[in-house]
PDB file of C-alpha atoms in Angstrom:
ATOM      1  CA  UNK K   1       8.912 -33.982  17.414  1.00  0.00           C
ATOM      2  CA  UNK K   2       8.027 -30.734  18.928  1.00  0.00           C
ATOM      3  CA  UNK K   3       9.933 -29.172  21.674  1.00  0.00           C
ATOM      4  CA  UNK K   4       8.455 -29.126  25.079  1.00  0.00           C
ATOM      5  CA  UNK K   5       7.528 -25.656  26.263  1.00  0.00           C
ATOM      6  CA  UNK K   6       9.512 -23.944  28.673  1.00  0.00           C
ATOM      7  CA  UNK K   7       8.746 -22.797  32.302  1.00  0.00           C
ATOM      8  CA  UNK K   8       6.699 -19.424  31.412  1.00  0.00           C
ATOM      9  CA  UNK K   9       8.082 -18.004  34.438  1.00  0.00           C
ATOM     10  CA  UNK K  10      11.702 -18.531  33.142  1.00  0.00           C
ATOM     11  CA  UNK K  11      11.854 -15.140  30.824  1.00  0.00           C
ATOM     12  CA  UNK K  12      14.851 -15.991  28.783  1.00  0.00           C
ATOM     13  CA  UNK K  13      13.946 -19.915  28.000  1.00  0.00           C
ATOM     14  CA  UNK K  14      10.311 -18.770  27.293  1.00  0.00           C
ATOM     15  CA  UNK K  15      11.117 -16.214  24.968  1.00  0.00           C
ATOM     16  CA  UNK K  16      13.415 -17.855  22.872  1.00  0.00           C
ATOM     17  CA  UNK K  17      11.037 -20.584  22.940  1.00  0.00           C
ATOM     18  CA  UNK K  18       8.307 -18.352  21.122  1.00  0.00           C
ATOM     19  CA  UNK K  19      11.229 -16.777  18.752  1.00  0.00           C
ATOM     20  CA  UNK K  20      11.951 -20.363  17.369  1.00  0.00           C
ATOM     21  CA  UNK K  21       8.385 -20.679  16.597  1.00  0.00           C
ATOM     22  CA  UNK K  22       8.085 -17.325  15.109  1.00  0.00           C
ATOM     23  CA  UNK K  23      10.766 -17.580  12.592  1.00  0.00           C
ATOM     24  CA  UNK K  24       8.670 -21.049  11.207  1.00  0.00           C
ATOM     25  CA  UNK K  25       5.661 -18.892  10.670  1.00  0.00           C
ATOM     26  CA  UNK K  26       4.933 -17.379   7.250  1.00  0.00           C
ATOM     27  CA  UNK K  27       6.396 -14.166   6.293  1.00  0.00           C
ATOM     28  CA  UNK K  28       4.259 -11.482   3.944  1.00  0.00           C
ATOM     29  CA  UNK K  29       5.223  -8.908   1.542  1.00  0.00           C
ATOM     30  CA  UNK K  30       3.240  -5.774   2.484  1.00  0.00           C
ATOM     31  CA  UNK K  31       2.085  -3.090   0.133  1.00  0.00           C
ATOM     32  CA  UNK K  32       0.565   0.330   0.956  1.00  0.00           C
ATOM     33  CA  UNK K  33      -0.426   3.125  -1.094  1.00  0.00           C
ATOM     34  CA  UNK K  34      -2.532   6.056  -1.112  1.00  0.00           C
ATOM     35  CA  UNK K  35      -5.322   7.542  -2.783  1.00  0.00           C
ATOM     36  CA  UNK K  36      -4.831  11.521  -3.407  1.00  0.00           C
ATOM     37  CA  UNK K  37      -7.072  14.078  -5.257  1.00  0.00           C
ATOM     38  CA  UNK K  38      -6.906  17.507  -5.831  1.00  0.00           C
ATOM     39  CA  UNK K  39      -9.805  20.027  -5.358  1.00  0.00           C
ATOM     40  CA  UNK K  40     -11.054  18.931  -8.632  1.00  0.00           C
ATOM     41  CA  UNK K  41     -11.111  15.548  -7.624  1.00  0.00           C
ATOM     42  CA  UNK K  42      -8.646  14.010 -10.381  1.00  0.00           C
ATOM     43  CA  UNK K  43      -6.540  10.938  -8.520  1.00  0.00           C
ATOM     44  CA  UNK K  44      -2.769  11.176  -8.149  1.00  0.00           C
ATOM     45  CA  UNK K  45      -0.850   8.805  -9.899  1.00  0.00           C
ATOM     46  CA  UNK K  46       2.971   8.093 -10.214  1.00  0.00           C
ATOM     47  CA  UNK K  47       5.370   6.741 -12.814  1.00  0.00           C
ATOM     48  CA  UNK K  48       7.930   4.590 -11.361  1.00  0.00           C
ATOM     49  CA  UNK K  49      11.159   4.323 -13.055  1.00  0.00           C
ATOM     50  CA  UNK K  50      11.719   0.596 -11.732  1.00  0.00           C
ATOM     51  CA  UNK K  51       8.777  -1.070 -13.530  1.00  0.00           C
ATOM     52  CA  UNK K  52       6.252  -0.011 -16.677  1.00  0.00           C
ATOM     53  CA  UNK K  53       3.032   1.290 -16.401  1.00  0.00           C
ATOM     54  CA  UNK K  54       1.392   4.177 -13.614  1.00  0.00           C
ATOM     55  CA  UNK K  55       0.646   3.016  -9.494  1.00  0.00           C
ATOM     56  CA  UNK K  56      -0.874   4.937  -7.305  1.00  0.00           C
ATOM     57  CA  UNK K  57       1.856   6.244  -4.597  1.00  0.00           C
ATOM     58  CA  UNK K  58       3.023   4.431  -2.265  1.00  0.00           C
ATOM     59  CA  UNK K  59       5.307   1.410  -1.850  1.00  0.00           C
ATOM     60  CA  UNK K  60       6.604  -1.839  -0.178  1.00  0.00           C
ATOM     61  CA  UNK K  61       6.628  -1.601   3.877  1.00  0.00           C
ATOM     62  CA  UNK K  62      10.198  -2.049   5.826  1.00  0.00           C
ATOM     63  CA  UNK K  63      10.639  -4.828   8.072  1.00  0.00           C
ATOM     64  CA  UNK K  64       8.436  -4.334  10.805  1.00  0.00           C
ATOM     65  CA  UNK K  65       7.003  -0.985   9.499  1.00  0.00           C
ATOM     66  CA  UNK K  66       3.488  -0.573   9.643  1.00  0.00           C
ATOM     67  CA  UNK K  67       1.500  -0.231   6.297  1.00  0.00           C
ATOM     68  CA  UNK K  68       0.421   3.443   7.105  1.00  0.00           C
ATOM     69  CA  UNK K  69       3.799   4.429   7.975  1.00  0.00           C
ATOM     70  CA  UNK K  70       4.825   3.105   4.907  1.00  0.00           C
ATOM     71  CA  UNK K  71       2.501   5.738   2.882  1.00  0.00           C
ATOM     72  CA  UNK K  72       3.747   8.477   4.948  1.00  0.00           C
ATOM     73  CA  UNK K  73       7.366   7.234   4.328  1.00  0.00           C
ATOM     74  CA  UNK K  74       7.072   6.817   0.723  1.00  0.00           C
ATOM     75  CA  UNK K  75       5.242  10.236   0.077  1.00  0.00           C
ATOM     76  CA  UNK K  76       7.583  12.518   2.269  1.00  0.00           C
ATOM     77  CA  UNK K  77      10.954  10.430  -0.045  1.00  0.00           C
ATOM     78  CA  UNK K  78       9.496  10.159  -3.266  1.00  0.00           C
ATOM     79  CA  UNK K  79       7.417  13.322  -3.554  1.00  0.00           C
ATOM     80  CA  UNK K  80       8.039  15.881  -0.290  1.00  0.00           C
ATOM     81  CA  UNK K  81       4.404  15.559   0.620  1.00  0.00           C
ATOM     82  CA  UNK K  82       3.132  15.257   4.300  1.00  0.00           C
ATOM     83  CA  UNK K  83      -0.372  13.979   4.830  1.00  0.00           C
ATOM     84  CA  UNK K  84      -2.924  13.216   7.411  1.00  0.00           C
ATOM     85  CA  UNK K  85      -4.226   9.797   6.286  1.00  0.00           C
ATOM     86  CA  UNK K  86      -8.199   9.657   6.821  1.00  0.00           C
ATOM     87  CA  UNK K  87      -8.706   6.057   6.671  1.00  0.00           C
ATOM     88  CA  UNK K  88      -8.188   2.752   5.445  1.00  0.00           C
ATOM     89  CA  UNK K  89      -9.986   1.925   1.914  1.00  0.00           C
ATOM     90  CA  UNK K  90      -8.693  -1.699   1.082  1.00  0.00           C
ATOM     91  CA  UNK K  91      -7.070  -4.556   1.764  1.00  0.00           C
ATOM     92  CA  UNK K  92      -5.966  -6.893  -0.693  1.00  0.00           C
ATOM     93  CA  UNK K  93      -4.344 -10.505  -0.618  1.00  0.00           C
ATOM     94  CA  UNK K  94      -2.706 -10.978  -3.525  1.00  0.00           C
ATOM     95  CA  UNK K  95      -1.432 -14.631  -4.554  1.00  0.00           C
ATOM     96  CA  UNK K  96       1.671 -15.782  -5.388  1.00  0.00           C
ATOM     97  CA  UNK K  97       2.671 -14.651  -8.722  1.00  0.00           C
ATOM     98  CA  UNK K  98       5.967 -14.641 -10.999  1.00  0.00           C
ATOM     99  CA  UNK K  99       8.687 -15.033  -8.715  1.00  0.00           C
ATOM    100  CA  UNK K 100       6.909 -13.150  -6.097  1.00  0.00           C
ATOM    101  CA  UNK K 101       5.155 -15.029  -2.701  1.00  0.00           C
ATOM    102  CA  UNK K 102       1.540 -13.412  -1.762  1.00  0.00           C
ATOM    103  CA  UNK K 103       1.197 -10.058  -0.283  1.00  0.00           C
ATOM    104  CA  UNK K 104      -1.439  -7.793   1.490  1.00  0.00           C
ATOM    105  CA  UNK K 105      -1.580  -4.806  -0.162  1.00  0.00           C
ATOM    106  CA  UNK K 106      -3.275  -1.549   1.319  1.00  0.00           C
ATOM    107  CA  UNK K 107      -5.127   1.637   0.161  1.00  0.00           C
ATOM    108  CA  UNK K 108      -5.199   4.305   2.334  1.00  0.00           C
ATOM    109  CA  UNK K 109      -7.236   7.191   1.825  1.00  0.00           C
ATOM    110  CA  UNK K 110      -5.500  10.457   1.846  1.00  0.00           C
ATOM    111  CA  UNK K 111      -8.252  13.054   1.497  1.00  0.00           C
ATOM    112  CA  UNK K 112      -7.697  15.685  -0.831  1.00  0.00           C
ATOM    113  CA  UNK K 113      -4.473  18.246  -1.267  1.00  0.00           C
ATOM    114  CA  UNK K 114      -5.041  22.153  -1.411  1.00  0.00           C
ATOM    115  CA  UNK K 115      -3.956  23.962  -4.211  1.00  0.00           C
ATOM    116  CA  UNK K 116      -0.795  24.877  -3.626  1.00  0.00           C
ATOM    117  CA  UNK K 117       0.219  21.754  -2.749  1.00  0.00           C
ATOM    118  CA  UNK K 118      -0.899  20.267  -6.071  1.00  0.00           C
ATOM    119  CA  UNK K 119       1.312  22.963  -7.761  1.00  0.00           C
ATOM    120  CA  UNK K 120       4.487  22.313  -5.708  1.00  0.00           C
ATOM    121  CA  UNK K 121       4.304  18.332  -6.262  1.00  0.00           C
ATOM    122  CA  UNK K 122       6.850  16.904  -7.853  1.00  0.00           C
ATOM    123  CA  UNK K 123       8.913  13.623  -8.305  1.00  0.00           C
ATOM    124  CA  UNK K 124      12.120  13.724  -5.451  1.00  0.00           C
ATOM    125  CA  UNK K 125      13.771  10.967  -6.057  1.00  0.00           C
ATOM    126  CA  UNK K 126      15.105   9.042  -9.163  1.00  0.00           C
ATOM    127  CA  UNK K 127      12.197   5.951  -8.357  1.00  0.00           C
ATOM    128  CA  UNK K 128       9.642   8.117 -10.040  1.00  0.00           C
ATOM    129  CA  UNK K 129       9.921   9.853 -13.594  1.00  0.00           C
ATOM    130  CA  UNK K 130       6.082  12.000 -13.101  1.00  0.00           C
ATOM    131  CA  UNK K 131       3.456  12.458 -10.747  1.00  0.00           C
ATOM    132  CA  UNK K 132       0.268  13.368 -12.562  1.00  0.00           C
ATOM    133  CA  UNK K 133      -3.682  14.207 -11.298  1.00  0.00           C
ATOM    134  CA  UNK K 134      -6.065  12.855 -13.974  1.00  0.00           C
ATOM    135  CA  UNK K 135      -9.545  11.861 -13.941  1.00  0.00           C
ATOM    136  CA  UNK K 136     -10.812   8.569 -12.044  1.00  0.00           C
ATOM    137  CA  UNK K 137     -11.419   7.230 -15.767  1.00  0.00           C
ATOM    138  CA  UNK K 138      -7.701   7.720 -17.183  1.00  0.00           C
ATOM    139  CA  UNK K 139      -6.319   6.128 -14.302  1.00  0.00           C
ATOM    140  CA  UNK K 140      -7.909   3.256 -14.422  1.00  0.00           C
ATOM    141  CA  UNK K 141      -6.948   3.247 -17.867  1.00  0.00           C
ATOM    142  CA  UNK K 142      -3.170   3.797 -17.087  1.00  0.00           C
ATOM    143  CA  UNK K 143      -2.851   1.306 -14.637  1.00  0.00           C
ATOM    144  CA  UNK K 144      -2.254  -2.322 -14.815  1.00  0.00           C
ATOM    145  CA  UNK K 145      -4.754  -4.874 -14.143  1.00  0.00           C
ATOM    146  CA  UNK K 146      -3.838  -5.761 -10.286  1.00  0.00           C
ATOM    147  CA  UNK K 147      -3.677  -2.226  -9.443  1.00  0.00           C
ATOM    148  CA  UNK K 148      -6.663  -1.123 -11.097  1.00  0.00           C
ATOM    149  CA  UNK K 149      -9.064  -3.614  -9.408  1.00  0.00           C
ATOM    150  CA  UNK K 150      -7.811  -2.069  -6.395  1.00  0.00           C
ATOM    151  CA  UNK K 151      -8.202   1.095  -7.587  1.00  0.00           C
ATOM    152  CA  UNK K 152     -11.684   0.822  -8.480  1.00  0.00           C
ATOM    153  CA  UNK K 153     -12.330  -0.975  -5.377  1.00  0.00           C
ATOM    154  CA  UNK K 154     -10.688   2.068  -3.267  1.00  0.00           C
ATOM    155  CA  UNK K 155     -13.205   3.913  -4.879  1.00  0.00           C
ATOM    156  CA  UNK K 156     -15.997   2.818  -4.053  1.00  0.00           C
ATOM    157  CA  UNK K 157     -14.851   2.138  -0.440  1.00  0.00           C
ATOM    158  CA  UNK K 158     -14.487   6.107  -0.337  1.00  0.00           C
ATOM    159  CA  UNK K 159     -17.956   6.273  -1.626  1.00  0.00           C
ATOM    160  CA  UNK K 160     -19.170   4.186   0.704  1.00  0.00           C
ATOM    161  CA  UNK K 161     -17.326   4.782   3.400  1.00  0.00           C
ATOM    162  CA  UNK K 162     -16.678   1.340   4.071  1.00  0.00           C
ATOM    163  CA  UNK K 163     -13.069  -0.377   4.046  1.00  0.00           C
ATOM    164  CA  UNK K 164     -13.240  -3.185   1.584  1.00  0.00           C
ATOM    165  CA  UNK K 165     -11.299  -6.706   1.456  1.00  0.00           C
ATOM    166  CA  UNK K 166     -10.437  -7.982  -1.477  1.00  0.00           C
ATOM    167  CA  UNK K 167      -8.616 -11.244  -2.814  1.00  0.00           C
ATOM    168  CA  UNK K 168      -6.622 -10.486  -5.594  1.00  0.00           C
ATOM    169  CA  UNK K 169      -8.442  -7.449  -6.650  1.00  0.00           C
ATOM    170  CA  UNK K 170     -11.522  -9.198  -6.368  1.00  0.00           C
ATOM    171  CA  UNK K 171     -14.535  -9.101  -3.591  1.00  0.00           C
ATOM    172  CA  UNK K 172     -13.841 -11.623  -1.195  1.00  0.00           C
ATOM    173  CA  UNK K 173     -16.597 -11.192   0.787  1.00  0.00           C
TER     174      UNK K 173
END
């Protein structure tokens, strides 16, 4: 049986109203990372200590944190880096897999670094073991097969300067 909606006008009733419905709806995982190059245009990638293979950087989003925030968040803890993001590259829904439910994972595009600030880069924390720029080609052939569809999808969304969505690494549309 459903409960009857409150009074809108009674704040308190109708709020906790919409809460109880809330916490019945669906809760995602969100990823976000970020494409970097430097002025050579080699991608950034990172070796986590937590898991095998290279990722691009980034990470999982906070409660409530929004996926760009999450870049910005990740790069300043893991590497010292401050960036301007320029723009949104993907979007993925990934499916439940392993013990994990789905996910929307982003790429973010974040342009590329000067000089100097490819020389001072450097792992900050013990969640990554390197940080490494290597050519488009040897990343994709570093990374594992859910990040590298994204991957290659991110770049060709920077290509073509238009976002892409993607289900499970795949075009969905």
């Amino acid at each position: 049986m459903r409960p009857t909606a409150p009074d809108p006008s009674d704040a308190a009733a109708w709020n906790a109203y919409l809460a109880e419905g809330n916490a019945k709806q669906a809760r995602k995982r969100v990823a976000a990372d970020v494409l970097l190059r430097d002025p050579s245009g080699r991608v950034l990638l990172v070796n986590p200590t937590y898991k095998p293979g290279w990722d691009l950087p980034g990470g999982m989003a906070e409660a409530n944190e929004p996926p760009e925030d999450t870049v910005r968040r990740e790069l300043m803890e893991e590497l010292g880096l401050h960036i301007t993001l320029l723009g949104l590259l993907v979007v993925d829904w990934v499916a439940p897999h392993g013990p994990w439910d789905d996910q929307l994972a982003f790429i973010f595009d974040g342009g590329v670094l000067q000089a100097d600030q490819v020389d001072r880069l450097r792992p900050r924390d013990g969640e990554l073991s390197e940080a490494a720029f290597v050519p488009a080609t040897e990343a994709a052939g570093r990374l594992r097969n859910r990040i590298r569809h994204r991957f290659e999808h991110a770049l060709k969304a920077l290509e073509t300067g238009r976002p892409l969505y993607l289900h499970d690494g795949g075009a969905a549309m």
